[in-house]
Amino acid sequence: MKFDVYLETGPKHRKTMTHVPSLAGTIAMGETTEVALDKTRDAIRERIAFLRRHGEKHPDPEPIELDVAEEDTTGGFLGFAVGVFGIDLEPIPPREVERQVRWAEWSREELVGAARAQRGGLRAGPQGKGRTPAEILAHVAGSEGAYLNSVVGPVEGLNAAIKEVESNPDDPWDALARPREILLARIRAMTPEERRAVVQRGNAQRTARRMLRRTLEHEWEHVLELRSRLG
């Protein structure tokens, strides 16, 4: 099966990050483009396994063929999910919005499951450096709120709900559900104009399609991070 892959390569940090928008949420990173592309094949397999776990049928992707559709090398911080690609500027239809919202619901289940399974509890981070599980949950909630705000503007009640997550590091579960409920409801309610708008934020462009892509990618990154701590 062939997948179009979009690359962002940053000279400042010398990393390449790959994105597979047709399988939104699929992301990989490597010290070189070759390493990143090699990791992308495993990321695709992992993402398809995730969809199948939740009952979505998907054909066997093997052998996986990657086609580099676009590479962005224009910014110093590229390689850390700041890239905007031509496909991000395309309108996103309601059916695709609903499908990706469903994926977001499933990935949130897996994020919560991975956080609850942490052996040291929610306040215990990895040795050396890194966020605690509680900080990761608050970070995910805050980031996806920022993604949404960048496209549709402020959403009533969202910032206050995110602060509740930050204020409840030992028992964040109810608080975590509230901003996600607000976020997904607002995404589902996007107007046709919002689904096709290209919003200029300083030097950056933001769209509904990119917002959904980053929401899925970012949460999945942290699902995998928390699982990696479990061994």
PDB file of C-alpha atoms in Angstrom:
ATOM      1  CA  MET A   1       0.000   0.000   0.000  1.00  0.00           C
ATOM      2  CA  LYS A   2       1.341   3.440  -0.892  1.00  0.00           C
ATOM      3  CA  PHE A   3       1.272   6.320   1.585  1.00  0.00           C
ATOM      4  CA  ASP A   4       2.113   9.955   0.864  1.00  0.00           C
ATOM      5  CA  VAL A   5       4.567  11.224   3.479  1.00  0.00           C
ATOM      6  CA  TYR A   6       5.195  14.860   4.330  1.00  0.00           C
ATOM      7  CA  LEU A   7       8.551  15.852   5.813  1.00  0.00           C
ATOM      8  CA  GLU A   8       9.730  18.769   7.872  1.00  0.00           C
ATOM      9  CA  THR A   9      13.453  19.038   8.369  1.00  0.00           C
ATOM     10  CA  GLY A  10      14.909  21.644  10.658  1.00  0.00           C
ATOM     11  CA  PRO A  11      18.459  22.923  10.305  1.00  0.00           C
ATOM     12  CA  LYS A  12      18.574  24.219  13.880  1.00  0.00           C
ATOM     13  CA  HIS A  13      17.845  20.914  15.597  1.00  0.00           C
ATOM     14  CA  ARG A  14      18.901  18.705  12.674  1.00  0.00           C
ATOM     15  CA  LYS A  15      15.917  16.407  12.852  1.00  0.00           C
ATOM     16  CA  THR A  16      13.329  15.179  10.382  1.00  0.00           C
ATOM     17  CA  MET A  17       9.717  14.621  11.348  1.00  0.00           C
ATOM     18  CA  THR A  18       7.335  12.751   9.074  1.00  0.00           C
ATOM     19  CA  HIS A  19       3.568  13.066   8.791  1.00  0.00           C
ATOM     20  CA  VAL A  20       1.047  10.803   7.045  1.00  0.00           C
ATOM     21  CA  PRO A  21      -2.140  12.904   6.716  1.00  0.00           C
ATOM     22  CA  SER A  22      -4.109  10.111   5.043  1.00  0.00           C
ATOM     23  CA  LEU A  23      -3.686   8.177   8.301  1.00  0.00           C
ATOM     24  CA  ALA A  24      -3.993  11.182  10.600  1.00  0.00           C
ATOM     25  CA  GLY A  25      -2.063  10.806  13.830  1.00  0.00           C
ATOM     26  CA  THR A  26       0.825   8.939  12.219  1.00  0.00           C
ATOM     27  CA  ILE A  27       4.102  10.641  12.999  1.00  0.00           C
ATOM     28  CA  ALA A  28       7.768   9.692  13.270  1.00  0.00           C
ATOM     29  CA  MET A  29      11.067  11.431  13.951  1.00  0.00           C
ATOM     30  CA  GLY A  30      14.674  10.645  13.130  1.00  0.00           C
ATOM     31  CA  GLU A  31      18.119  12.195  13.193  1.00  0.00           C
ATOM     32  CA  THR A  32      18.173  11.877   9.394  1.00  0.00           C
ATOM     33  CA  THR A  33      15.517  11.691   6.705  1.00  0.00           C
ATOM     34  CA  GLU A  34      16.363   8.051   6.045  1.00  0.00           C
ATOM     35  CA  VAL A  35      15.942   7.093   9.701  1.00  0.00           C
ATOM     36  CA  ALA A  36      12.680   9.040   9.966  1.00  0.00           C
ATOM     37  CA  LEU A  37      11.240   7.352   6.876  1.00  0.00           C
ATOM     38  CA  ASP A  38      12.236   3.929   8.171  1.00  0.00           C
ATOM     39  CA  LYS A  39      10.463   4.661  11.463  1.00  0.00           C
ATOM     40  CA  THR A  40       7.412   5.840   9.517  1.00  0.00           C
ATOM     41  CA  ARG A  41       6.701   2.314   8.309  1.00  0.00           C
ATOM     42  CA  ASP A  42       6.472   1.101  11.909  1.00  0.00           C
ATOM     43  CA  ALA A  43       4.373   4.149  12.814  1.00  0.00           C
ATOM     44  CA  ILE A  44       1.905   3.277  10.042  1.00  0.00           C
ATOM     45  CA  ARG A  45       1.667  -0.318  11.267  1.00  0.00           C
ATOM     46  CA  GLU A  46       1.106   0.895  14.808  1.00  0.00           C
ATOM     47  CA  ARG A  47      -1.588   3.360  13.767  1.00  0.00           C
ATOM     48  CA  ILE A  48      -3.464   0.756  11.747  1.00  0.00           C
ATOM     49  CA  ALA A  49      -3.300  -1.635  14.716  1.00  0.00           C
ATOM     50  CA  PHE A  50      -4.812   1.151  16.843  1.00  0.00           C
ATOM     51  CA  LEU A  51      -7.716   1.601  14.421  1.00  0.00           C
ATOM     52  CA  ARG A  52      -8.323  -2.141  14.269  1.00  0.00           C
ATOM     53  CA  ARG A  53      -8.363  -2.373  18.085  1.00  0.00           C
ATOM     54  CA  HIS A  54     -11.314  -0.017  18.034  1.00  0.00           C
ATOM     55  CA  GLY A  55     -13.198  -1.902  15.356  1.00  0.00           C
ATOM     56  CA  GLU A  56     -12.337   0.053  12.224  1.00  0.00           C
ATOM     57  CA  LYS A  57     -11.585  -2.208   9.299  1.00  0.00           C
ATOM     58  CA  HIS A  58      -8.394  -1.519   7.407  1.00  0.00           C
ATOM     59  CA  PRO A  59      -6.755  -3.536   4.622  1.00  0.00           C
ATOM     60  CA  ASP A  60      -3.364  -5.123   5.125  1.00  0.00           C
ATOM     61  CA  PRO A  61      -0.864  -2.360   4.238  1.00  0.00           C
ATOM     62  CA  GLU A  62       2.053  -4.665   3.437  1.00  0.00           C
ATOM     63  CA  PRO A  63       4.252  -4.039   1.631  1.00  0.00           C
ATOM     64  CA  ILE A  64       4.310  -0.401   2.743  1.00  0.00           C
ATOM     65  CA  GLU A  65       5.520   2.000   0.062  1.00  0.00           C
ATOM     66  CA  LEU A  66       6.320   5.594   0.997  1.00  0.00           C
ATOM     67  CA  ASP A  67       6.093   8.476  -1.458  1.00  0.00           C
ATOM     68  CA  VAL A  68       7.576  11.774  -0.266  1.00  0.00           C
ATOM     69  CA  ALA A  69       4.890  14.227  -1.338  1.00  0.00           C
ATOM     70  CA  GLU A  70       6.388  17.387   0.149  1.00  0.00           C
ATOM     71  CA  GLU A  71       9.305  18.484   2.297  1.00  0.00           C
ATOM     72  CA  ASP A  72       9.472  21.730   4.258  1.00  0.00           C
ATOM     73  CA  THR A  73      12.970  22.988   5.117  1.00  0.00           C
ATOM     74  CA  THR A  74      12.165  26.689   5.409  1.00  0.00           C
ATOM     75  CA  GLY A  75      12.334  27.261   9.169  1.00  0.00           C
ATOM     76  CA  GLY A  76      14.862  26.818  11.935  1.00  0.00           C
ATOM     77  CA  PHE A  77      12.515  24.945  14.242  1.00  0.00           C
ATOM     78  CA  LEU A  78      11.184  22.525  11.646  1.00  0.00           C
ATOM     79  CA  GLY A  79      11.366  18.918  12.736  1.00  0.00           C
ATOM     80  CA  PHE A  80       9.189  19.682  15.750  1.00  0.00           C
ATOM     81  CA  ALA A  81       5.700  19.660  14.209  1.00  0.00           C
ATOM     82  CA  VAL A  82       5.552  23.273  13.088  1.00  0.00           C
ATOM     83  CA  GLY A  83       5.358  22.585   9.363  1.00  0.00           C
ATOM     84  CA  VAL A  84       2.397  23.532   7.183  1.00  0.00           C
ATOM     85  CA  PHE A  85       1.905  21.608   3.956  1.00  0.00           C
ATOM     86  CA  GLY A  86      -0.161  22.145   0.854  1.00  0.00           C
ATOM     87  CA  ILE A  87      -2.572  19.417   1.910  1.00  0.00           C
ATOM     88  CA  ASP A  88      -3.185  21.257   5.215  1.00  0.00           C
ATOM     89  CA  LEU A  89      -4.667  24.164   3.260  1.00  0.00           C
ATOM     90  CA  GLU A  90      -7.397  22.033   1.677  1.00  0.00           C
ATOM     91  CA  PRO A  91     -10.958  22.202   3.104  1.00  0.00           C
ATOM     92  CA  ILE A  92     -11.917  19.254   5.268  1.00  0.00           C
ATOM     93  CA  PRO A  93     -15.381  17.766   4.592  1.00  0.00           C
ATOM     94  CA  PRO A  94     -17.823  16.947   7.416  1.00  0.00           C
ATOM     95  CA  ARG A  95     -17.474  13.197   6.929  1.00  0.00           C
ATOM     96  CA  GLU A  96     -13.709  13.373   7.426  1.00  0.00           C
ATOM     97  CA  VAL A  97     -14.154  15.641  10.450  1.00  0.00           C
ATOM     98  CA  GLU A  98     -16.434  13.078  12.055  1.00  0.00           C
ATOM     99  CA  ARG A  99     -14.065  10.225  11.301  1.00  0.00           C
ATOM    100  CA  GLN A 100     -11.123  12.025  12.860  1.00  0.00           C
ATOM    101  CA  VAL A 101     -13.179  13.065  15.882  1.00  0.00           C
ATOM    102  CA  ARG A 102     -13.930   9.372  16.385  1.00  0.00           C
ATOM    103  CA  TRP A 103     -10.201   8.636  16.225  1.00  0.00           C
ATOM    104  CA  ALA A 104      -9.637  11.378  18.811  1.00  0.00           C
ATOM    105  CA  GLU A 105     -12.122   9.705  21.144  1.00  0.00           C
ATOM    106  CA  TRP A 106     -10.282   6.402  20.797  1.00  0.00           C
ATOM    107  CA  SER A 107      -6.836   7.916  21.311  1.00  0.00           C
ATOM    108  CA  ARG A 108      -8.059   9.676  24.456  1.00  0.00           C
ATOM    109  CA  GLU A 109      -9.146   6.293  25.830  1.00  0.00           C
ATOM    110  CA  GLU A 110      -5.643   4.978  25.221  1.00  0.00           C
ATOM    111  CA  LEU A 111      -3.960   8.075  26.688  1.00  0.00           C
ATOM    112  CA  VAL A 112      -5.997   7.724  29.888  1.00  0.00           C
ATOM    113  CA  GLY A 113      -5.285   3.994  30.013  1.00  0.00           C
ATOM    114  CA  ALA A 114      -1.534   4.547  29.661  1.00  0.00           C
ATOM    115  CA  ALA A 115      -1.561   7.285  32.321  1.00  0.00           C
ATOM    116  CA  ARG A 116      -3.537   5.179  34.788  1.00  0.00           C
ATOM    117  CA  ALA A 117      -1.080   2.302  34.305  1.00  0.00           C
ATOM    118  CA  GLN A 118       1.992   4.298  35.346  1.00  0.00           C
ATOM    119  CA  ARG A 119       3.629   2.400  38.181  1.00  0.00           C
ATOM    120  CA  GLY A 120       4.868   5.429  40.053  1.00  0.00           C
ATOM    121  CA  GLY A 121       1.573   7.298  39.890  1.00  0.00           C
ATOM    122  CA  LEU A 122       0.745  10.541  38.147  1.00  0.00           C
ATOM    123  CA  ARG A 123       3.388  12.676  39.875  1.00  0.00           C
ATOM    124  CA  ALA A 124       6.368  10.427  39.131  1.00  0.00           C
ATOM    125  CA  GLY A 125       8.346  11.454  36.067  1.00  0.00           C
ATOM    126  CA  PRO A 126      11.223   9.611  34.396  1.00  0.00           C
ATOM    127  CA  GLN A 127      14.641   9.826  35.994  1.00  0.00           C
ATOM    128  CA  GLY A 128      16.706  12.697  34.698  1.00  0.00           C
ATOM    129  CA  LYS A 129      14.174  14.868  32.928  1.00  0.00           C
ATOM    130  CA  GLY A 130      10.719  14.801  31.407  1.00  0.00           C
ATOM    131  CA  ARG A 131       7.167  15.579  32.371  1.00  0.00           C
ATOM    132  CA  THR A 132       5.226  13.632  34.956  1.00  0.00           C
ATOM    133  CA  PRO A 133       2.093  11.823  33.695  1.00  0.00           C
ATOM    134  CA  ALA A 134      -0.054  14.524  35.323  1.00  0.00           C
ATOM    135  CA  GLU A 135       1.924  17.207  33.497  1.00  0.00           C
ATOM    136  CA  ILE A 136       1.563  15.325  30.220  1.00  0.00           C
ATOM    137  CA  LEU A 137      -2.223  15.199  30.600  1.00  0.00           C
ATOM    138  CA  ALA A 138      -2.381  18.933  31.297  1.00  0.00           C
ATOM    139  CA  HIS A 139       0.016  19.615  28.410  1.00  0.00           C
ATOM    140  CA  VAL A 140      -2.115  17.626  25.958  1.00  0.00           C
ATOM    141  CA  ALA A 141      -5.295  19.410  27.053  1.00  0.00           C
ATOM    142  CA  GLY A 142      -3.662  22.820  26.772  1.00  0.00           C
ATOM    143  CA  SER A 143      -2.045  22.144  23.411  1.00  0.00           C
ATOM    144  CA  GLU A 144      -5.178  20.923  21.693  1.00  0.00           C
ATOM    145  CA  GLY A 145      -7.053  23.914  23.091  1.00  0.00           C
ATOM    146  CA  ALA A 146      -4.434  26.148  21.471  1.00  0.00           C
ATOM    147  CA  TYR A 147      -4.744  24.266  18.168  1.00  0.00           C
ATOM    148  CA  LEU A 148      -8.492  24.848  18.131  1.00  0.00           C
ATOM    149  CA  ASN A 149      -8.278  28.494  19.210  1.00  0.00           C
ATOM    150  CA  SER A 150      -5.834  29.223  16.398  1.00  0.00           C
ATOM    151  CA  VAL A 151      -8.506  28.299  13.852  1.00  0.00           C
ATOM    152  CA  VAL A 152     -11.876  29.296  15.340  1.00  0.00           C
ATOM    153  CA  GLY A 153     -10.850  31.793  18.011  1.00  0.00           C
ATOM    154  CA  PRO A 154     -11.667  31.606  21.738  1.00  0.00           C
ATOM    155  CA  VAL A 155     -14.121  28.880  22.751  1.00  0.00           C
ATOM    156  CA  GLU A 156     -16.357  29.595  25.715  1.00  0.00           C
ATOM    157  CA  GLY A 157     -15.408  27.615  28.800  1.00  0.00           C
ATOM    158  CA  LEU A 158     -12.411  25.871  27.243  1.00  0.00           C
ATOM    159  CA  ASN A 159      -9.581  27.730  28.985  1.00  0.00           C
ATOM    160  CA  ALA A 160     -11.259  27.406  32.377  1.00  0.00           C
ATOM    161  CA  ALA A 161     -11.739  23.674  31.822  1.00  0.00           C
ATOM    162  CA  ILE A 162      -8.063  23.262  30.907  1.00  0.00           C
ATOM    163  CA  LYS A 163      -7.037  25.051  34.111  1.00  0.00           C
ATOM    164  CA  GLU A 164      -9.089  22.529  36.073  1.00  0.00           C
ATOM    165  CA  VAL A 165      -6.915  19.752  34.636  1.00  0.00           C
ATOM    166  CA  GLU A 166      -3.795  21.606  35.734  1.00  0.00           C
ATOM    167  CA  SER A 167      -5.290  22.095  39.215  1.00  0.00           C
ATOM    168  CA  ASN A 168      -6.064  18.400  39.783  1.00  0.00           C
ATOM    169  CA  PRO A 169      -2.807  16.486  39.187  1.00  0.00           C
ATOM    170  CA  ASP A 170      -3.730  13.612  41.523  1.00  0.00           C
ATOM    171  CA  ASP A 171      -7.233  12.989  40.199  1.00  0.00           C
ATOM    172  CA  PRO A 172      -7.520  14.658  36.787  1.00  0.00           C
ATOM    173  CA  TRP A 173      -9.956  12.285  35.124  1.00  0.00           C
ATOM    174  CA  ASP A 174     -13.222  14.210  35.393  1.00  0.00           C
ATOM    175  CA  ALA A 175     -11.437  17.488  34.754  1.00  0.00           C
ATOM    176  CA  LEU A 176      -9.704  16.006  31.698  1.00  0.00           C
ATOM    177  CA  ALA A 177     -13.000  14.921  30.174  1.00  0.00           C
ATOM    178  CA  ARG A 178     -14.510  18.413  30.273  1.00  0.00           C
ATOM    179  CA  PRO A 179     -12.161  20.320  27.905  1.00  0.00           C
ATOM    180  CA  ARG A 180     -12.180  17.382  25.508  1.00  0.00           C
ATOM    181  CA  GLU A 181     -15.996  17.444  25.473  1.00  0.00           C
ATOM    182  CA  ILE A 182     -15.979  21.181  24.714  1.00  0.00           C
ATOM    183  CA  LEU A 183     -13.270  20.781  22.082  1.00  0.00           C
ATOM    184  CA  LEU A 184     -14.900  17.947  20.149  1.00  0.00           C
ATOM    185  CA  ALA A 185     -18.313  19.604  20.274  1.00  0.00           C
ATOM    186  CA  ARG A 186     -16.830  22.787  18.782  1.00  0.00           C
ATOM    187  CA  ILE A 187     -14.982  20.820  16.095  1.00  0.00           C
ATOM    188  CA  ARG A 188     -18.183  19.035  15.117  1.00  0.00           C
ATOM    189  CA  ALA A 189     -19.974  22.401  14.966  1.00  0.00           C
ATOM    190  CA  MET A 190     -17.485  24.030  12.590  1.00  0.00           C
ATOM    191  CA  THR A 191     -19.201  25.880   9.778  1.00  0.00           C
ATOM    192  CA  PRO A 192     -18.371  25.264   6.118  1.00  0.00           C
ATOM    193  CA  GLU A 193     -16.484  28.568   6.169  1.00  0.00           C
ATOM    194  CA  GLU A 194     -14.376  27.463   9.154  1.00  0.00           C
ATOM    195  CA  ARG A 195     -13.634  24.103   7.565  1.00  0.00           C
ATOM    196  CA  ARG A 196     -12.117  25.779   4.497  1.00  0.00           C
ATOM    197  CA  ALA A 197     -10.652  28.964   6.001  1.00  0.00           C
ATOM    198  CA  VAL A 198      -6.924  29.665   5.991  1.00  0.00           C
ATOM    199  CA  VAL A 199      -6.202  31.787   9.064  1.00  0.00           C
ATOM    200  CA  GLN A 200      -3.037  33.851   9.183  1.00  0.00           C
ATOM    201  CA  ARG A 201      -1.436  33.857  12.647  1.00  0.00           C
ATOM    202  CA  GLY A 202       1.662  36.021  12.403  1.00  0.00           C
ATOM    203  CA  ASN A 203       3.874  34.253   9.883  1.00  0.00           C
ATOM    204  CA  ALA A 204       1.976  30.963  10.233  1.00  0.00           C
ATOM    205  CA  GLN A 205      -1.111  29.647   8.476  1.00  0.00           C
ATOM    206  CA  ARG A 206      -3.695  27.628  10.371  1.00  0.00           C
ATOM    207  CA  THR A 207      -6.588  25.559   9.035  1.00  0.00           C
ATOM    208  CA  ALA A 208      -9.166  23.099  10.342  1.00  0.00           C
ATOM    209  CA  ARG A 209      -7.437  20.227   8.556  1.00  0.00           C
ATOM    210  CA  ARG A 210      -4.076  21.012  10.131  1.00  0.00           C
ATOM    211  CA  MET A 211      -5.690  21.531  13.540  1.00  0.00           C
ATOM    212  CA  LEU A 212      -7.213  18.057  13.464  1.00  0.00           C
ATOM    213  CA  ARG A 213      -3.986  16.520  12.184  1.00  0.00           C
ATOM    214  CA  ARG A 214      -1.960  18.061  14.983  1.00  0.00           C
ATOM    215  CA  THR A 215      -4.552  17.198  17.642  1.00  0.00           C
ATOM    216  CA  LEU A 216      -4.316  13.532  16.675  1.00  0.00           C
ATOM    217  CA  GLU A 217      -0.550  13.491  16.186  1.00  0.00           C
ATOM    218  CA  HIS A 218       0.251  15.241  19.431  1.00  0.00           C
ATOM    219  CA  GLU A 219      -1.952  13.077  21.617  1.00  0.00           C
ATOM    220  CA  TRP A 220      -0.617   9.920  19.976  1.00  0.00           C
ATOM    221  CA  GLU A 221       2.970  11.023  20.614  1.00  0.00           C
ATOM    222  CA  HIS A 222       2.197  11.137  24.318  1.00  0.00           C
ATOM    223  CA  VAL A 223       0.300   7.852  24.310  1.00  0.00           C
ATOM    224  CA  LEU A 224       3.454   6.235  22.962  1.00  0.00           C
ATOM    225  CA  GLU A 225       5.651   8.145  25.424  1.00  0.00           C
ATOM    226  CA  LEU A 226       3.656   6.905  28.408  1.00  0.00           C
ATOM    227  CA  ARG A 227       3.585   3.345  27.068  1.00  0.00           C
ATOM    228  CA  SER A 228       7.339   3.396  26.602  1.00  0.00           C
ATOM    229  CA  ARG A 229       7.721   4.054  30.329  1.00  0.00           C
ATOM    230  CA  LEU A 230       5.818   0.869  31.068  1.00  0.00           C
ATOM    231  CA  GLY A 231       8.462  -1.218  29.332  1.00  0.00           C
TER     232      GLY A 231
END
